[in-house]
């Protein structure tokens, strides 16, 4: 691994159209005014750089905002990785190294994110259920999940105060990403990447519908999410005519189904929930998940046109 030498999104006030990482990147000034004039590859580099700038900022959030910050930072890291994938082999062997380290960094943050996602999932379920038998169960589970989330934050702060080590690594990776030969990218590179993404989404979707296995459904969601992230990168880089078209609502539903899988994962023997509650939660989540998957499988294809 590279070593650093330096020592509903849930964030209030952060809207989808707000500046991300403003002022921290050399791309933040010149790209906004001349995005249509700069080489396309450099526009994609600017997008990926700004996502890493945003992640650096979000990982610096303190107090109770640490959970929202980690959640948003992981999204930013995935967007940067999706943009790297648009360049493919044309970005050289260094791109694979940067991608691998960004993936590892994202995985390092998954414990904090999962603790927060469990609370968010229970909040969403509470908003959608008024059944007097279900609501008390979900409310008890939510209290336990919130306590576990607080403990996860305390442990993360003890192991890596202010997430400083992770932020230092991210600074190194940002410099490495910017050093890649982005100016050499041509339209055939990202068009081939989009075609490959569309094909993977179609294949994984068919496999998930056929097998019904959790890992196949997770793979389908992951591939569909990357397709969405690549569309975003291309549109921001003013390459929208090459951006894929798909059903965004299906991607949202896949995400909700994955959240239910997360709830099921927390209903095992080491669950934070009591024995009686986790048995009831498991039955509830299995029924919810089956219904969600049936709706997804019966819906329109994610990718098309």
Short mmCIF file of C-alpha atoms in Angstrom, two decimals:
data_model
loop_
_atom_site.label_atom_id
_atom_site.label_comp_id
_atom_site.label_asym_id
_atom_site.label_seq_id
_atom_site.Cartn_x
_atom_site.Cartn_y
_atom_site.Cartn_z
CA UNK A 1 0.00 0.00 0.00
CA UNK A 2 0.99 3.60 -0.53
CA UNK A 3 2.14 5.31 2.65
CA UNK A 4 1.27 8.92 3.46
CA UNK A 5 4.07 11.16 4.62
CA UNK A 6 1.83 13.90 6.03
CA UNK A 7 0.75 13.62 9.58
CA UNK A 8 -31.99 12.36 2.19
CA UNK A 9 -28.04 12.90 2.10
CA UNK A 10 -28.02 13.45 5.76
CA UNK A 11 -25.76 16.54 6.07
CA UNK A 12 -27.81 19.61 6.93
CA UNK A 13 -26.99 22.48 4.63
CA UNK A 14 -25.31 20.36 1.94
CA UNK A 15 -27.57 20.32 -1.08
CA UNK A 16 -27.04 18.54 -4.36
CA UNK A 17 -26.20 21.75 -6.15
CA UNK A 18 -23.86 23.20 -3.54
CA UNK A 19 -20.14 23.66 -4.26
CA UNK A 20 -18.02 20.68 -3.27
CA UNK A 21 -14.52 21.19 -1.93
CA UNK A 22 -14.59 24.83 -3.00
CA UNK A 23 -11.25 26.56 -2.87
CA UNK A 24 -9.18 23.48 -2.05
CA UNK A 25 -8.44 22.43 -5.61
CA UNK A 26 -6.54 24.19 -8.37
CA UNK A 27 -9.34 22.98 -10.64
CA UNK A 28 -12.07 24.76 -8.70
CA UNK A 29 -11.55 28.15 -10.34
CA UNK A 30 -10.50 27.63 -13.94
CA UNK A 31 -12.78 24.67 -14.73
CA UNK A 32 -16.00 26.43 -13.78
CA UNK A 33 -15.49 29.18 -16.36
CA UNK A 34 -13.82 27.23 -19.17
CA UNK A 35 -15.07 23.67 -18.74
CA UNK A 36 -16.26 23.56 -22.34
CA UNK A 37 -12.88 24.77 -23.66
CA UNK A 38 -10.43 22.56 -21.77
CA UNK A 39 -9.54 19.08 -23.08
CA UNK A 40 -12.23 16.59 -22.06
CA UNK A 41 -9.79 14.43 -20.12
CA UNK A 42 -8.77 17.37 -17.97
CA UNK A 43 -12.42 18.13 -17.28
CA UNK A 44 -12.85 14.57 -16.01
CA UNK A 45 -9.72 14.98 -13.91
CA UNK A 46 -11.17 18.17 -12.45
CA UNK A 47 -14.37 16.35 -11.49
CA UNK A 48 -12.47 13.50 -9.80
CA UNK A 49 -10.16 15.96 -8.02
CA UNK A 50 -13.07 17.95 -6.65
CA UNK A 51 -14.69 14.76 -5.37
CA UNK A 52 -11.51 13.93 -3.45
CA UNK A 53 -11.37 17.50 -2.14
CA UNK A 54 -14.95 17.08 -0.93
CA UNK A 55 -14.06 13.78 0.76
CA UNK A 56 -11.15 15.46 2.56
CA UNK A 57 -13.51 18.12 3.86
CA UNK A 58 -16.23 15.65 4.82
CA UNK A 59 -13.83 13.40 6.71
CA UNK A 60 -12.92 16.44 8.81
CA UNK A 61 -16.44 16.91 10.16
CA UNK A 62 -16.56 16.73 13.96
CA UNK A 63 -18.93 15.66 16.71
CA UNK A 64 -22.22 14.11 15.68
CA UNK A 65 -21.54 15.18 12.08
CA UNK A 66 -18.85 12.51 11.76
CA UNK A 67 -21.46 9.99 10.54
CA UNK A 68 -22.88 12.24 7.83
CA UNK A 69 -19.33 13.21 6.86
CA UNK A 70 -18.21 9.60 6.45
CA UNK A 71 -21.37 8.80 4.50
CA UNK A 72 -20.78 11.66 2.05
CA UNK A 73 -17.03 11.03 1.86
CA UNK A 74 -17.59 7.43 0.80
CA UNK A 75 -19.92 8.66 -1.94
CA UNK A 76 -17.24 11.12 -3.07
CA UNK A 77 -14.61 8.38 -3.16
CA UNK A 78 -16.86 6.15 -5.24
CA UNK A 79 -17.50 8.97 -7.71
CA UNK A 80 -13.76 9.51 -8.10
CA UNK A 81 -13.25 5.79 -8.70
CA UNK A 82 -16.08 5.72 -11.26
CA UNK A 83 -14.38 8.59 -13.10
CA UNK A 84 -11.07 6.74 -13.08
CA UNK A 85 -12.85 3.79 -14.66
CA UNK A 86 -13.95 6.03 -17.55
CA UNK A 87 -10.29 6.35 -18.52
CA UNK A 88 -9.54 2.67 -18.28
CA UNK A 89 -6.15 1.47 -19.48
CA UNK A 90 -5.54 4.82 -21.22
CA UNK A 91 -4.66 6.33 -17.83
CA UNK A 92 -1.75 3.90 -17.46
CA UNK A 93 -0.83 1.40 -14.75
CA UNK A 94 -0.84 4.06 -12.04
CA UNK A 95 -4.63 4.35 -12.33
CA UNK A 96 -5.10 0.80 -11.07
CA UNK A 97 -2.92 1.55 -8.04
CA UNK A 98 -4.82 4.73 -7.19
CA UNK A 99 -8.13 2.93 -7.64
CA UNK A 100 -7.06 0.06 -5.41
CA UNK A 101 -6.01 2.39 -2.60
CA UNK A 102 -9.19 4.47 -2.88
CA UNK A 103 -11.20 1.26 -2.63
CA UNK A 104 -9.26 0.20 0.46
CA UNK A 105 -9.79 3.59 2.06
CA UNK A 106 -13.50 3.31 1.40
CA UNK A 107 -13.57 -0.13 2.97
CA UNK A 108 -11.72 1.20 6.01
CA UNK A 109 -14.64 3.57 6.55
CA UNK A 110 -17.34 0.93 6.09
CA UNK A 111 -17.80 0.12 9.80
CA UNK A 112 -18.73 3.71 10.58
CA UNK A 113 -20.92 3.94 7.51
CA UNK A 114 -22.75 0.67 8.24
CA UNK A 115 -23.51 1.82 11.79
CA UNK A 116 -25.02 5.02 10.40
CA UNK A 117 -26.83 3.25 7.55
CA UNK A 118 -28.55 0.93 10.02
CA UNK A 119 -30.00 3.92 11.89
CA UNK A 120 -31.07 5.55 8.61
CA UNK A 121 -32.73 2.33 7.46
CA UNK A 122 -34.74 2.08 10.66
CA UNK A 123 -35.72 5.75 10.36
CA UNK A 124 -36.98 5.13 6.83
CA UNK A 125 -38.93 2.07 7.93
CA UNK A 126 -40.48 4.01 10.80
CA UNK A 127 -41.66 6.69 8.39
CA UNK A 128 -43.33 4.05 6.25
CA UNK A 129 -45.02 1.91 8.90
CA UNK A 130 -47.87 2.86 11.22
CA UNK A 131 -48.68 -0.70 12.31
CA UNK A 132 -48.98 -0.59 16.14
CA UNK A 133 -47.21 -3.96 16.39
CA UNK A 134 -44.30 -3.04 14.12
CA UNK A 135 -43.54 0.50 15.28
CA UNK A 136 -42.54 -0.38 18.87
CA UNK A 137 -40.20 -3.06 17.48
CA UNK A 138 -38.59 -0.60 15.06
CA UNK A 139 -38.29 2.08 17.74
CA UNK A 140 -36.51 -0.27 20.14
CA UNK A 141 -34.21 -1.36 17.32
CA UNK A 142 -33.51 2.25 16.42
CA UNK A 143 -32.45 3.08 20.00
CA UNK A 144 -30.06 0.10 20.06
CA UNK A 145 -28.68 0.99 16.62
CA UNK A 146 -28.10 4.62 17.64
CA UNK A 147 -26.16 3.48 20.71
CA UNK A 148 -24.04 1.17 18.55
CA UNK A 149 -23.40 4.03 16.12
CA UNK A 150 -22.13 6.24 18.94
CA UNK A 151 -19.82 3.46 20.10
CA UNK A 152 -18.46 3.01 16.58
CA UNK A 153 -17.67 6.73 16.43
CA UNK A 154 -15.86 6.61 19.78
CA UNK A 155 -13.77 3.68 18.65
CA UNK A 156 -12.91 5.35 15.33
CA UNK A 157 -11.79 8.52 17.13
CA UNK A 158 -9.62 6.48 19.51
CA UNK A 159 -7.95 4.54 16.69
CA UNK A 160 -7.54 7.48 14.28
CA UNK A 161 -8.14 10.86 15.97
CA UNK A 162 -10.09 13.18 13.66
CA UNK A 163 -9.58 10.52 10.94
CA UNK A 164 -6.22 12.21 10.39
CA UNK A 165 -4.39 9.17 9.03
CA UNK A 166 -7.10 8.53 6.48
CA UNK A 167 -7.13 12.16 5.40
CA UNK A 168 -3.35 12.14 5.01
CA UNK A 169 -3.56 9.07 2.80
CA UNK A 170 -6.27 10.73 0.74
CA UNK A 171 -4.04 13.75 0.10
CA UNK A 172 -1.38 11.43 -1.32
CA UNK A 173 -3.92 9.66 -3.51
CA UNK A 174 -5.29 12.95 -4.79
CA UNK A 175 -1.81 14.00 -5.93
CA UNK A 176 -1.31 10.62 -7.60
CA UNK A 177 -4.69 10.85 -9.37
CA UNK A 178 -3.85 14.29 -10.76
CA UNK A 179 -0.50 13.02 -12.07
CA UNK A 180 -2.16 10.49 -14.38
CA UNK A 181 -2.18 11.27 -18.15
CA UNK A 182 -5.75 12.60 -18.28
CA UNK A 183 -5.02 14.90 -21.24
CA UNK A 184 -4.49 11.84 -23.43
CA UNK A 185 -8.03 10.55 -23.02
CA UNK A 186 -10.13 10.37 -26.16
CA UNK A 187 -13.88 9.92 -26.60
CA UNK A 188 -13.46 6.27 -27.53
CA UNK A 189 -12.00 5.58 -24.08
CA UNK A 190 -14.97 6.76 -22.01
CA UNK A 191 -17.49 5.53 -24.56
CA UNK A 192 -16.01 2.04 -24.28
CA UNK A 193 -16.13 2.31 -20.49
CA UNK A 194 -19.80 3.32 -20.56
CA UNK A 195 -20.62 0.46 -22.93
CA UNK A 196 -18.88 -1.96 -20.57
CA UNK A 197 -20.80 -0.53 -17.59
CA UNK A 198 -24.13 -0.89 -19.39
CA UNK A 199 -23.28 -4.49 -20.26
CA UNK A 200 -22.29 -5.32 -16.67
CA UNK A 201 -25.51 -3.84 -15.30
CA UNK A 202 -27.58 -5.90 -17.74
CA UNK A 203 -25.66 -9.09 -16.92
CA UNK A 204 -25.73 -8.67 -13.14
CA UNK A 205 -29.40 -7.71 -13.22
CA UNK A 206 -30.30 -10.84 -15.15
CA UNK A 207 -28.23 -12.97 -12.80
CA UNK A 208 -29.80 -11.45 -9.67
CA UNK A 209 -33.33 -11.97 -10.97
CA UNK A 210 -32.49 -15.54 -11.91
CA UNK A 211 -30.61 -16.64 -8.78
CA UNK A 212 -32.20 -14.54 -6.05
CA UNK A 213 -28.88 -14.67 -4.16
CA UNK A 214 -27.99 -11.74 -1.89
CA UNK A 215 -24.50 -11.39 -3.36
CA UNK A 216 -25.92 -11.16 -6.89
CA UNK A 217 -28.40 -8.49 -5.86
CA UNK A 218 -25.60 -6.58 -4.13
CA UNK A 219 -23.45 -6.83 -7.27
CA UNK A 220 -26.33 -5.53 -9.38
CA UNK A 221 -26.79 -2.54 -7.09
CA UNK A 222 -23.04 -1.81 -7.09
CA UNK A 223 -22.81 -1.91 -10.90
CA UNK A 224 -25.91 0.24 -11.31
CA UNK A 225 -24.57 2.79 -8.84
CA UNK A 226 -21.31 3.07 -10.78
CA UNK A 227 -23.25 3.65 -13.98
CA UNK A 228 -25.08 6.53 -12.28
CA UNK A 229 -21.80 7.99 -11.04
CA UNK A 230 -20.28 7.82 -14.52
CA UNK A 231 -23.29 9.59 -15.96
CA UNK A 232 -22.80 12.36 -13.41
CA UNK A 233 -19.09 12.71 -14.18
CA UNK A 234 -19.69 12.95 -17.91
CA UNK A 235 -22.46 15.50 -17.55
CA UNK A 236 -20.41 17.73 -15.23
CA UNK A 237 -17.52 17.48 -17.71
CA UNK A 238 -19.94 18.65 -20.44
CA UNK A 239 -19.82 15.27 -22.16
CA UNK A 240 -23.49 14.57 -21.60
CA UNK A 241 -24.10 13.20 -25.08
CA UNK A 242 -21.89 10.24 -24.11
CA UNK A 243 -23.59 9.73 -20.74
CA UNK A 244 -25.65 6.54 -20.22
CA UNK A 245 -29.41 6.63 -19.82
CA UNK A 246 -31.18 4.53 -17.19
CA UNK A 247 -34.00 4.39 -14.67
CA UNK A 248 -32.74 6.24 -11.58
CA UNK A 249 -35.75 5.10 -9.55
CA UNK A 250 -34.67 1.50 -10.00
CA UNK A 251 -31.25 2.37 -8.58
CA UNK A 252 -32.89 3.99 -5.57
CA UNK A 253 -34.99 0.88 -5.02
CA UNK A 254 -31.90 -1.31 -5.27
CA UNK A 255 -30.32 0.85 -2.57
CA UNK A 256 -33.33 0.43 -0.30
CA UNK A 257 -33.21 -3.33 -0.81
CA UNK A 258 -29.53 -3.32 0.14
CA UNK A 259 -30.40 -1.42 3.32
CA UNK A 260 -32.82 -4.20 4.24
CA UNK A 261 -29.99 -6.68 3.69
CA UNK A 262 -27.91 -4.65 6.11
CA UNK A 263 -30.68 -4.92 8.69
CA UNK A 264 -30.77 -8.68 8.18
CA UNK A 265 -27.00 -8.83 8.64
CA UNK A 266 -27.50 -7.27 12.08
CA UNK A 267 -29.97 -9.93 13.15
CA UNK A 268 -27.42 -12.66 13.80
CA UNK A 269 -26.03 -13.99 17.09
CA UNK A 270 -23.75 -10.97 17.60
CA UNK A 271 -26.58 -8.54 16.98
CA UNK A 272 -26.95 -5.34 19.00
CA UNK A 273 -30.63 -6.24 19.26
CA UNK A 274 -32.12 -8.47 21.94
CA UNK A 275 -32.85 -12.11 21.05
CA UNK A 276 -36.62 -11.71 20.83
CA UNK A 277 -36.38 -8.47 18.85
CA UNK A 278 -33.83 -9.74 16.38
CA UNK A 279 -36.01 -12.76 15.59
CA UNK A 280 -38.97 -10.47 14.96
CA UNK A 281 -36.82 -8.04 12.99
CA UNK A 282 -35.50 -10.85 10.83
CA UNK A 283 -39.02 -11.98 9.90
CA UNK A 284 -40.07 -8.39 9.20
CA UNK A 285 -36.97 -7.57 7.11
CA UNK A 286 -37.22 -10.79 5.09
CA UNK A 287 -40.83 -9.99 4.16
CA UNK A 288 -39.93 -6.39 3.29
CA UNK A 289 -36.95 -7.48 1.21
CA UNK A 290 -38.94 -10.08 -0.71
CA UNK A 291 -41.56 -7.47 -1.59
CA UNK A 292 -38.95 -4.93 -2.62
CA UNK A 293 -37.13 -7.39 -4.87
CA UNK A 294 -40.40 -8.46 -6.46
CA UNK A 295 -41.16 -4.84 -7.31
CA UNK A 296 -37.67 -4.32 -8.73
CA UNK A 297 -37.70 -7.52 -10.76
CA UNK A 298 -41.07 -6.58 -12.23
CA UNK A 299 -39.98 -3.05 -13.11
CA UNK A 300 -38.26 -1.54 -16.10
CA UNK A 301 -34.65 -2.27 -16.94
CA UNK A 302 -32.18 0.05 -15.23
CA UNK A 303 -30.13 0.74 -18.30
CA UNK A 304 -31.37 1.39 -21.74
CA UNK A 305 -31.52 3.78 -24.63
#
